[in-house]
């Protein structure tokens, strides 16, 4: 179906997010499972008869840090073996919700904090931006508008973390950029007219 599943290994949330659990994927049984193609009313996000399945889990960055400065696809066999082990662990867990998942996989991609660091330079390869403390939640998080003219922010550091919040921050930044562009393009003719009229 089109539901999202937050699978927790325990009802003890503090234990679930404890540092030692997040340091070892074998100990962390918690994950988020979704099938985005089930949410597509037009059925155009995947080939006919296929689906996209996403499994997301939180991990500490330290086990991956030695690969942060290596190029993607060039991190070596140890890294690839670790990614495969992580994938197998979570595919097995997800099969409790999606029986037969493993046999249905046509293409598999595994991302780690090293992947996030390579593509976004996010500190420690995190996916959720700054710490979600009381002082770092909306409305105190970074704004899409910056003090630098023409520079706008979007992503997990703006508004909040998660797909919807990130998309909303992109929309917000785009609206600001378009509004500022429209204002500046309208101001230019007015300035020219004033210069000609009062020069």
CSV table of C-alpha atoms in Angstrom, one decimal:
chain,number,residue,atom,x,y,z
A,1,UNK,CA,0.0,0.0,0.0
A,2,UNK,CA,0.9,3.7,0.1
A,3,UNK,CA,1.5,3.8,3.8
A,4,UNK,CA,4.8,4.7,5.5
A,5,UNK,CA,6.1,2.3,8.2
A,6,UNK,CA,8.2,3.4,11.1
A,7,UNK,CA,9.5,0.1,12.5
A,8,UNK,CA,10.9,0.3,16.0
A,9,UNK,CA,12.7,-2.6,17.5
A,10,UNK,CA,11.6,-1.5,21.0
A,11,UNK,CA,9.1,0.8,22.6
A,12,UNK,CA,12.0,2.3,24.5
A,13,UNK,CA,12.8,5.2,22.2
A,14,UNK,CA,15.8,6.4,24.2
A,15,UNK,CA,17.4,3.0,23.9
A,16,UNK,CA,16.5,2.9,20.2
A,17,UNK,CA,18.4,6.1,19.5
A,18,UNK,CA,21.3,5.4,21.9
A,19,UNK,CA,24.7,6.0,20.6
A,20,UNK,CA,25.8,2.4,20.8
A,21,UNK,CA,22.7,1.2,18.8
A,22,UNK,CA,23.3,3.8,16.1
A,23,UNK,CA,27.0,2.8,15.8
A,24,UNK,CA,26.2,-0.7,14.6
A,25,UNK,CA,23.5,-1.5,12.1
A,26,UNK,CA,23.2,-5.0,13.4
A,27,UNK,CA,22.0,-3.6,16.8
A,28,UNK,CA,19.7,-0.9,15.4
A,29,UNK,CA,16.5,-2.6,14.4
A,30,UNK,CA,14.7,0.6,13.7
A,31,UNK,CA,14.0,1.9,10.2
A,32,UNK,CA,11.5,3.8,8.0
A,33,UNK,CA,10.0,1.9,5.1
A,34,UNK,CA,8.1,3.5,2.2
A,35,UNK,CA,7.0,2.7,-1.4
A,36,UNK,CA,6.9,6.2,-3.0
A,37,UNK,CA,5.6,4.8,-6.3
A,38,UNK,CA,2.4,3.7,-4.5
A,39,UNK,CA,1.7,7.4,-3.9
A,40,UNK,CA,1.9,8.3,-7.6
A,41,UNK,CA,-1.6,8.7,-8.9
A,42,UNK,CA,-0.4,8.6,-12.5
A,43,UNK,CA,1.9,5.6,-12.1
A,44,UNK,CA,4.8,7.3,-13.9
A,45,UNK,CA,7.5,7.1,-11.3
A,46,UNK,CA,8.5,3.5,-12.2
A,47,UNK,CA,8.2,1.2,-15.2
A,48,UNK,CA,4.9,-0.7,-15.4
A,49,UNK,CA,4.8,-3.5,-12.9
A,50,UNK,CA,7.8,-2.1,-10.9
A,51,UNK,CA,7.9,-0.2,-7.6
A,52,UNK,CA,10.5,1.9,-5.8
A,53,UNK,CA,11.1,0.8,-2.2
A,54,UNK,CA,13.0,3.0,0.3
A,55,UNK,CA,14.4,1.8,3.6
A,56,UNK,CA,16.0,4.5,5.8
A,57,UNK,CA,17.7,4.0,9.1
A,58,UNK,CA,19.8,6.3,11.3
A,59,UNK,CA,23.5,5.5,11.9
A,60,UNK,CA,26.5,7.2,13.5
A,61,UNK,CA,29.0,8.7,11.0
A,62,UNK,CA,32.1,7.3,12.6
A,63,UNK,CA,32.0,3.8,11.0
A,64,UNK,CA,32.0,5.5,7.6
A,65,UNK,CA,34.3,8.5,8.2
A,66,UNK,CA,37.4,7.0,6.8
A,67,UNK,CA,35.7,7.1,3.3
A,68,UNK,CA,34.4,10.7,3.5
A,69,UNK,CA,37.2,12.1,1.3
A,70,UNK,CA,37.3,9.2,-1.2
A,71,UNK,CA,35.5,9.6,-4.5
A,72,UNK,CA,32.2,7.9,-4.9
A,73,UNK,CA,32.5,4.5,-6.7
A,74,UNK,CA,36.2,4.5,-5.7
A,75,UNK,CA,35.9,3.6,-1.9
A,76,UNK,CA,37.2,0.1,-2.2
A,77,UNK,CA,36.0,-3.4,-1.4
A,78,UNK,CA,35.7,-2.9,2.4
A,79,UNK,CA,33.2,-0.1,1.9
A,80,UNK,CA,31.2,-2.0,-0.8
A,81,UNK,CA,31.1,-5.1,1.5
A,82,UNK,CA,29.9,-3.0,4.4
A,83,UNK,CA,27.1,-1.5,2.2
A,84,UNK,CA,26.1,-4.9,1.1
A,85,UNK,CA,25.9,-6.2,4.6
A,86,UNK,CA,23.8,-3.2,5.7
A,87,UNK,CA,21.5,-3.7,2.7
A,88,UNK,CA,21.0,-7.4,3.5
A,89,UNK,CA,20.3,-6.6,7.1
A,90,UNK,CA,17.5,-4.1,6.3
A,91,UNK,CA,16.1,-6.0,3.4
A,92,UNK,CA,15.6,-9.0,5.7
A,93,UNK,CA,13.9,-6.8,8.3
A,94,UNK,CA,11.7,-5.1,5.7
A,95,UNK,CA,10.5,-8.5,4.4
A,96,UNK,CA,8.4,-8.8,7.5
A,97,UNK,CA,6.3,-6.0,5.9
A,98,UNK,CA,7.0,-6.8,2.2
A,99,UNK,CA,7.3,-10.6,1.8
A,100,UNK,CA,9.4,-11.6,-1.2
A,101,UNK,CA,11.1,-8.2,-1.4
A,102,UNK,CA,14.6,-9.7,-1.9
A,103,UNK,CA,13.6,-11.8,-4.9
A,104,UNK,CA,11.9,-8.8,-6.5
A,105,UNK,CA,14.9,-6.4,-6.5
A,106,UNK,CA,16.0,-5.3,-9.9
A,107,UNK,CA,18.3,-2.4,-8.8
A,108,UNK,CA,19.7,-1.7,-5.4
A,109,UNK,CA,21.4,1.5,-4.2
A,110,UNK,CA,22.8,1.9,-0.7
A,111,UNK,CA,23.7,5.3,0.7
A,112,UNK,CA,25.7,6.0,3.8
A,113,UNK,CA,26.9,9.1,5.7
A,114,UNK,CA,29.9,9.1,3.3
A,115,UNK,CA,27.5,9.3,0.4
A,116,UNK,CA,25.7,12.3,1.9
A,117,UNK,CA,29.0,14.0,2.7
A,118,UNK,CA,30.2,13.5,-0.9
A,119,UNK,CA,27.1,15.0,-2.5
A,120,UNK,CA,26.1,17.7,0.1
A,121,UNK,CA,29.1,18.3,2.3
A,122,UNK,CA,26.7,18.0,5.2
A,123,UNK,CA,28.6,17.8,8.6
A,124,UNK,CA,29.3,14.2,9.4
A,125,UNK,CA,27.2,13.2,6.4
A,126,UNK,CA,24.0,13.8,8.4
A,127,UNK,CA,20.6,13.9,6.6
A,128,UNK,CA,18.6,16.0,9.1
A,129,UNK,CA,20.6,19.2,9.3
A,130,UNK,CA,21.4,21.0,12.6
A,131,UNK,CA,20.4,19.3,15.9
A,132,UNK,CA,16.7,19.4,16.5
A,133,UNK,CA,16.9,21.2,19.8
A,134,UNK,CA,14.3,23.7,21.0
A,135,UNK,CA,16.4,26.5,19.6
A,136,UNK,CA,16.8,24.8,16.2
A,137,UNK,CA,13.2,24.1,15.4
A,138,UNK,CA,10.8,26.3,13.4
A,139,UNK,CA,10.6,29.2,13.6
A,140,UNK,CA,14.2,29.4,14.9
A,141,UNK,CA,15.8,27.3,12.2
A,142,UNK,CA,17.6,28.9,9.3
A,143,UNK,CA,15.5,31.0,6.9
A,144,UNK,CA,15.4,30.5,3.2
A,145,UNK,CA,16.4,34.1,2.8
A,146,UNK,CA,20.0,35.0,3.7
A,147,UNK,CA,21.8,38.3,4.3
A,148,UNK,CA,23.6,37.7,0.9
A,149,UNK,CA,21.6,39.1,-2.0
A,150,UNK,CA,20.5,36.4,-4.4
A,151,UNK,CA,21.5,33.5,-2.0
A,152,UNK,CA,18.6,31.3,-0.8
A,153,UNK,CA,18.7,28.2,1.4
A,154,UNK,CA,16.6,25.0,1.2
A,155,UNK,CA,16.9,21.5,2.5
A,156,UNK,CA,17.0,19.9,5.9
A,157,UNK,CA,18.6,22.9,7.6
A,158,UNK,CA,15.6,25.1,6.7
A,159,UNK,CA,12.1,24.6,8.3
A,160,UNK,CA,12.7,21.0,9.4
A,161,UNK,CA,14.0,17.6,8.3
A,162,UNK,CA,12.2,15.1,6.2
A,163,UNK,CA,11.0,15.0,2.6
A,164,UNK,CA,7.9,17.3,2.9
A,165,UNK,CA,9.8,19.9,4.9
A,166,UNK,CA,12.7,19.9,2.5
A,167,UNK,CA,10.4,20.2,-0.5
A,168,UNK,CA,8.5,23.0,1.2
A,169,UNK,CA,11.8,24.8,1.9
A,170,UNK,CA,12.7,24.5,-1.8
A,171,UNK,CA,9.3,25.9,-2.8
A,172,UNK,CA,9.8,28.8,-0.3
A,173,UNK,CA,13.3,29.6,-1.6
A,174,UNK,CA,12.1,29.5,-5.2
A,175,UNK,CA,9.2,31.8,-4.5
A,176,UNK,CA,11.5,34.3,-2.8
A,177,UNK,CA,14.0,34.1,-5.6
A,178,UNK,CA,11.3,34.7,-8.2
A,179,UNK,CA,9.7,37.5,-6.3
A,180,UNK,CA,13.1,39.2,-5.8
A,181,UNK,CA,13.9,38.8,-9.5
A,182,UNK,CA,10.6,40.3,-10.5
A,183,UNK,CA,11.1,43.2,-8.2
A,184,UNK,CA,14.7,43.8,-9.4
A,185,UNK,CA,13.6,43.5,-13.0
A,186,UNK,CA,10.8,46.0,-12.4
A,187,UNK,CA,13.1,48.4,-10.5
A,188,UNK,CA,15.6,48.6,-13.3
A,189,UNK,CA,13.2,50.3,-15.8
A,190,UNK,CA,12.0,52.6,-13.1
A,191,UNK,CA,15.6,53.6,-12.2
A,192,UNK,CA,16.3,54.2,-15.9
A,193,UNK,CA,13.2,56.4,-16.3
A,194,UNK,CA,14.1,58.4,-13.1
A,195,UNK,CA,17.7,58.9,-14.4
A,196,UNK,CA,16.5,60.1,-17.8
A,197,UNK,CA,13.8,62.3,-16.3
A,198,UNK,CA,15.8,64.0,-13.6
A,199,UNK,CA,19.3,63.9,-14.9
